[in-house]
Coordinates of C-alpha atoms in Angstrom, one line a residue:
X190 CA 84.5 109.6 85.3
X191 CA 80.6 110.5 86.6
X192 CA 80.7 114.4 87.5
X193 CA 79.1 115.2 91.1
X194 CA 77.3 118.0 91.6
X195 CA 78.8 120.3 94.1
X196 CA 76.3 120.2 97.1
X197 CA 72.5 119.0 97.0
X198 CA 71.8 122.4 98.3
X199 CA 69.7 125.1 96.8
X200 CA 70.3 128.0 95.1
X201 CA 69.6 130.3 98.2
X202 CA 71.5 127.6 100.4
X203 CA 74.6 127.9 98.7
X204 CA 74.3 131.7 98.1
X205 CA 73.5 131.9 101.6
X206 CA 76.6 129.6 103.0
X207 CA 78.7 131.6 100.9
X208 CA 78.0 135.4 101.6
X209 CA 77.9 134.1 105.8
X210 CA 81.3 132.0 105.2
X211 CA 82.9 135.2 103.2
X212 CA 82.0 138.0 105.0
X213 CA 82.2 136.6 108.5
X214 CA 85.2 133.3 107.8
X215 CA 88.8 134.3 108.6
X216 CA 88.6 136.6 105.6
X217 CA 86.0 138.9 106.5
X218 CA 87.2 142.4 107.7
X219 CA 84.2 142.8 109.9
X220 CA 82.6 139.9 110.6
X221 CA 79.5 139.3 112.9
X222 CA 81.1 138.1 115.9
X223 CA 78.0 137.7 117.8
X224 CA 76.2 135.6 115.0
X225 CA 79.2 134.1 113.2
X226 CA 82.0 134.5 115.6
X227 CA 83.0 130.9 115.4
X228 CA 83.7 130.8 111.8
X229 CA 86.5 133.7 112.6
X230 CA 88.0 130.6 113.8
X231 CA 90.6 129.3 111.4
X232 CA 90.1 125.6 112.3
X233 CA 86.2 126.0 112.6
X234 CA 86.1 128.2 109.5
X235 CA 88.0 125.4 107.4
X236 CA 85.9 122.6 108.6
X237 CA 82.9 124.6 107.4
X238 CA 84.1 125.2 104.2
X239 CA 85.4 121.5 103.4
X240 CA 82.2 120.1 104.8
X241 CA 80.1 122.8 102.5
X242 CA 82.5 120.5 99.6
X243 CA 81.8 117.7 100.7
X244 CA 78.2 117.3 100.6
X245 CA 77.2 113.6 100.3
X246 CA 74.8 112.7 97.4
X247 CA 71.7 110.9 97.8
X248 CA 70.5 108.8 94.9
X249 CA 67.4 106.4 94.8
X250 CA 67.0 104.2 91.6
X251 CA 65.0 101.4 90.5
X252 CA 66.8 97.7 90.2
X253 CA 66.2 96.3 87.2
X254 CA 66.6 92.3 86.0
X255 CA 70.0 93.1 84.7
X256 CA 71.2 95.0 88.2
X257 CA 69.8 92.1 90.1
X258 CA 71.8 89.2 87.5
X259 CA 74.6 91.0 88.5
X260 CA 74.1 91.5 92.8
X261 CA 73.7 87.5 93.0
X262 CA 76.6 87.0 94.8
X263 CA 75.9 89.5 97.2
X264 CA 72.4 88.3 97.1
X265 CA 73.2 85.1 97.7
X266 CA 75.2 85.9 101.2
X267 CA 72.0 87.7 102.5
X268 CA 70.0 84.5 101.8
X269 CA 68.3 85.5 98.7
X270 CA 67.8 84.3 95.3
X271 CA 68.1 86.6 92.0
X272 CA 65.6 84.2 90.8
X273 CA 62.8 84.4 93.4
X274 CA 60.0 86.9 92.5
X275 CA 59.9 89.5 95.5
X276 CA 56.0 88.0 95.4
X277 CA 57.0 84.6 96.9
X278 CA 59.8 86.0 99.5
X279 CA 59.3 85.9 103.3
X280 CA 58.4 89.0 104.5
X281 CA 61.8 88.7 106.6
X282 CA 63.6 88.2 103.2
X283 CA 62.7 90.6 100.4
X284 CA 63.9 90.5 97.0
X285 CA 65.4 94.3 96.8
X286 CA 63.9 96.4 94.0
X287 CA 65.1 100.0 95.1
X288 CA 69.0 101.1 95.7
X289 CA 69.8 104.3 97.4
X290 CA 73.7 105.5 96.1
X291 CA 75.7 107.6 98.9
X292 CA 78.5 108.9 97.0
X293 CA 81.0 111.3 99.0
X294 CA 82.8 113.8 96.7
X295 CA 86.1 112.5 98.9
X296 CA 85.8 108.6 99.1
X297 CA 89.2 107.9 100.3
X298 CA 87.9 109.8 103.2
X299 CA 86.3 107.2 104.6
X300 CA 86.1 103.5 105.5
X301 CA 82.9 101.4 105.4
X302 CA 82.7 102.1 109.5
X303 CA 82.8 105.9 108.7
X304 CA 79.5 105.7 107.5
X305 CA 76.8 105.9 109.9
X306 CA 73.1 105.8 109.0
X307 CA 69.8 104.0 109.5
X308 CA 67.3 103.8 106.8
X309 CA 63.5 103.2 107.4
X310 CA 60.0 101.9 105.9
X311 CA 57.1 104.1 107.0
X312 CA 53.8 102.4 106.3
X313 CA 51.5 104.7 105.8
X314 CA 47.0 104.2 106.1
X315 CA 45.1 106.4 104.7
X316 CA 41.0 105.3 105.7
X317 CA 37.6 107.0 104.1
X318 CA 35.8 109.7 105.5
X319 CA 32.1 109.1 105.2
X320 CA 30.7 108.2 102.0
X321 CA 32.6 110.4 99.8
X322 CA 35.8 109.8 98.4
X323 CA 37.6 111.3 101.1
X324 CA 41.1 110.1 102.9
X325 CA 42.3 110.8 106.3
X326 CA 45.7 109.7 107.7
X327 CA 44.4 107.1 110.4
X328 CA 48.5 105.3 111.0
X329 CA 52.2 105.8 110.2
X330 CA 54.2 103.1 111.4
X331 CA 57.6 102.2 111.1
X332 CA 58.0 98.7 109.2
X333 CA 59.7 96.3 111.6
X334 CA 61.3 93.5 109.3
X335 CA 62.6 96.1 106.8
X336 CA 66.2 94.8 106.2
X337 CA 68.5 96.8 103.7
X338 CA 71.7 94.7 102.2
X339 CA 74.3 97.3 102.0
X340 CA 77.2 97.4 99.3
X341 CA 80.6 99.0 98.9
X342 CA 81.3 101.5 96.1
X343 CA 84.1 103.1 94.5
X344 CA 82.3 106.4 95.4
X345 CA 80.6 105.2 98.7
X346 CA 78.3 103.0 99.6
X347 CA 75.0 101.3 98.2
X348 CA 72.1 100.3 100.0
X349 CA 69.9 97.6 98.6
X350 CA 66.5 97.2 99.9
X351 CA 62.7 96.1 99.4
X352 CA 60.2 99.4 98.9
X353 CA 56.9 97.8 98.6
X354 CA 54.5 99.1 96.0
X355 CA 51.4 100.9 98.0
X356 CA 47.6 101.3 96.6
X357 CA 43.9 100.1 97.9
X358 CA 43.9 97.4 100.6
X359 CA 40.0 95.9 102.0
X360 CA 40.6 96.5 105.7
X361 CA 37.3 96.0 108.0
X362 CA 36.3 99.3 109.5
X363 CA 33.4 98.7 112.0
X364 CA 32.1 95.4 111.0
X365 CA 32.2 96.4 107.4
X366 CA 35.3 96.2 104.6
X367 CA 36.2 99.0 103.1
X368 CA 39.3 100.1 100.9
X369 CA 42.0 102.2 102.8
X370 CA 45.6 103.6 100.6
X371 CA 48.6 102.2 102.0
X372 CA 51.4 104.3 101.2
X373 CA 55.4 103.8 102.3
X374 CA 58.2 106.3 102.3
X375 CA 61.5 105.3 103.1
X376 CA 63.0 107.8 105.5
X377 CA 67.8 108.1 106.0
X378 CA 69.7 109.9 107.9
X379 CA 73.3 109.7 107.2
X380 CA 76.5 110.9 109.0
X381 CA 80.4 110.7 107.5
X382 CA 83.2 110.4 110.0
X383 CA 86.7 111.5 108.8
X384 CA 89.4 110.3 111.3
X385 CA 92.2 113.2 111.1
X386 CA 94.0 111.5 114.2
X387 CA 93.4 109.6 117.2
X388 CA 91.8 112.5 118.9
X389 CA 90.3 114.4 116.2
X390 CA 87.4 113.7 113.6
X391 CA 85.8 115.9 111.4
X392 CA 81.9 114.6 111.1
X393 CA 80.0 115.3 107.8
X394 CA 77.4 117.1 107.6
X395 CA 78.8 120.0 109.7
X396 CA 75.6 122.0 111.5
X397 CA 74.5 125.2 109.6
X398 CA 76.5 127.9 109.2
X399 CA 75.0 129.9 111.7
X400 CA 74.7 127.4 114.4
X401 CA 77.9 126.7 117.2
X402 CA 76.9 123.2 117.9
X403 CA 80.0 121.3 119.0
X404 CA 79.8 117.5 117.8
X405 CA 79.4 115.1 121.0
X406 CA 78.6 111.6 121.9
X407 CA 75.1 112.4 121.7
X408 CA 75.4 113.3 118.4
X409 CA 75.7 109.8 117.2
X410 CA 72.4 108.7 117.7
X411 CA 70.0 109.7 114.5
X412 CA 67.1 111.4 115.6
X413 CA 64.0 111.2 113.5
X414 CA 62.2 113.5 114.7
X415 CA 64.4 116.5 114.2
X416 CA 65.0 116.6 110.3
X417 CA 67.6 119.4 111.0
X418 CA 69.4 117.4 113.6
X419 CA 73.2 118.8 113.7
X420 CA 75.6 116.3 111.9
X421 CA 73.4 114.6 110.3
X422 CA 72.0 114.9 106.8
X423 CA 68.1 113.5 106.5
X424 CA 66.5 112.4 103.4
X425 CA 63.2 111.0 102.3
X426 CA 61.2 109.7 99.1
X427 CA 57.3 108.7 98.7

């Protein structure tokens, strides 16, 4: 059985999580109430703790001819072909070469609609300054027929998807051609929802230990822009 590490934090993340959770959780004998009050709340103090566990981990790998022999039928559904070079695909249809793993240290947690996330393809331009060779960011755009395939795994959930490979493209800048660097990142932001009853739902990643943010309905909605939105965990790779 594949070990998972405990939490894709760092070292001074976890040290930090735990000396706050200690010394100020249900535990602590004089906690800061003013800082870290609610964690002197059993309820709050144990979500904390089991969300700290329960860490989702992010993996991006590399599909190679043997992964894709083997995703044909899966493949097939979406309307592609194992067979067809990503070079002759639509643009709408992709051959996937990348596969981001989300594995949950408690998969029976959660059901296929307990995973909420949004991946996307940022296209980067990079243009030349003068006649040196010099780059300046000139665009970042988010690519608008990106279309992930997403699979179900024992430990989570796998999304399949098309990362194009960047380098020198001749765009014409001011009547005349020059070569600009097209980069792409893919950007995710990812949020686990554990259904204890009918009324109650724990929602993975809890916010930092410090914060009092109570999860909402507008919590649902991935915001971009804020990489340290509450409940949500945000990941990216060049």
């Amino acid at each position: 059985m594949r070990r998972l590490e405990l939490s894709p934090f760092t070292d001074s993340e976890n040290i930090y999580f735990q000396v706050a959770w200690v010394c100020n959780g249900p535990l602590g004998l004089e906690p800061n109430k003013s800082l870290y009050g609610h964690l002197h709340q059993p309820n709050e103090a144990y979500y904390r703790l089991v969300s700290y566990l329960n860490q989702p981990q992010l993996e991006l790998t590399q599909l190679s001819d043997h992964d894709l022999s083997q995703l044909k039928p899966l493949l097939a559904q979406q309307g592609l072909s194992a067979n067809t070079s990503a070079y002759q695909s639509t643009s709408l249809n992709q051959l996937p070469n990348r596969r981001i793993s989300v594995k949950a240290h408690f998969p029976n947690w959660f059901k296929p609609n307990d995973y909420r996330l949004q991946v996307r393809l940022i296209k980067e331009t990079k243009l030349p300054l003068g006649h040196k060779s010099q780059y300046i960011p000139a665009t970042r755009e988010e690519v608008a027929n990106f279309i992930p395939v997403y699979q179900e795994t024992a430990l989570g959930l796998d999304i399949l998807l098309h990362k194009p490979v960047g380098g020198l493209e001749k765009q014409r800048i001011n009547g005349v051609k020059k070569d600009a660097i097209i980069n792409y990142q893919l950007q995710l932001k990812l949020q686990l929802i554990a259904q204890k009853s009918n009324d109650d739902a724990w929602v993975f990643s809890a916010p930092k230990v410090e914060d009092t943010s109570v999860f909402s309905n507008a919590d649902y909605t991935p915001n971009f822009g804020n990489q340290e939105q509450a409940f949500w965990l945000y990941k990216k790779w060049a």
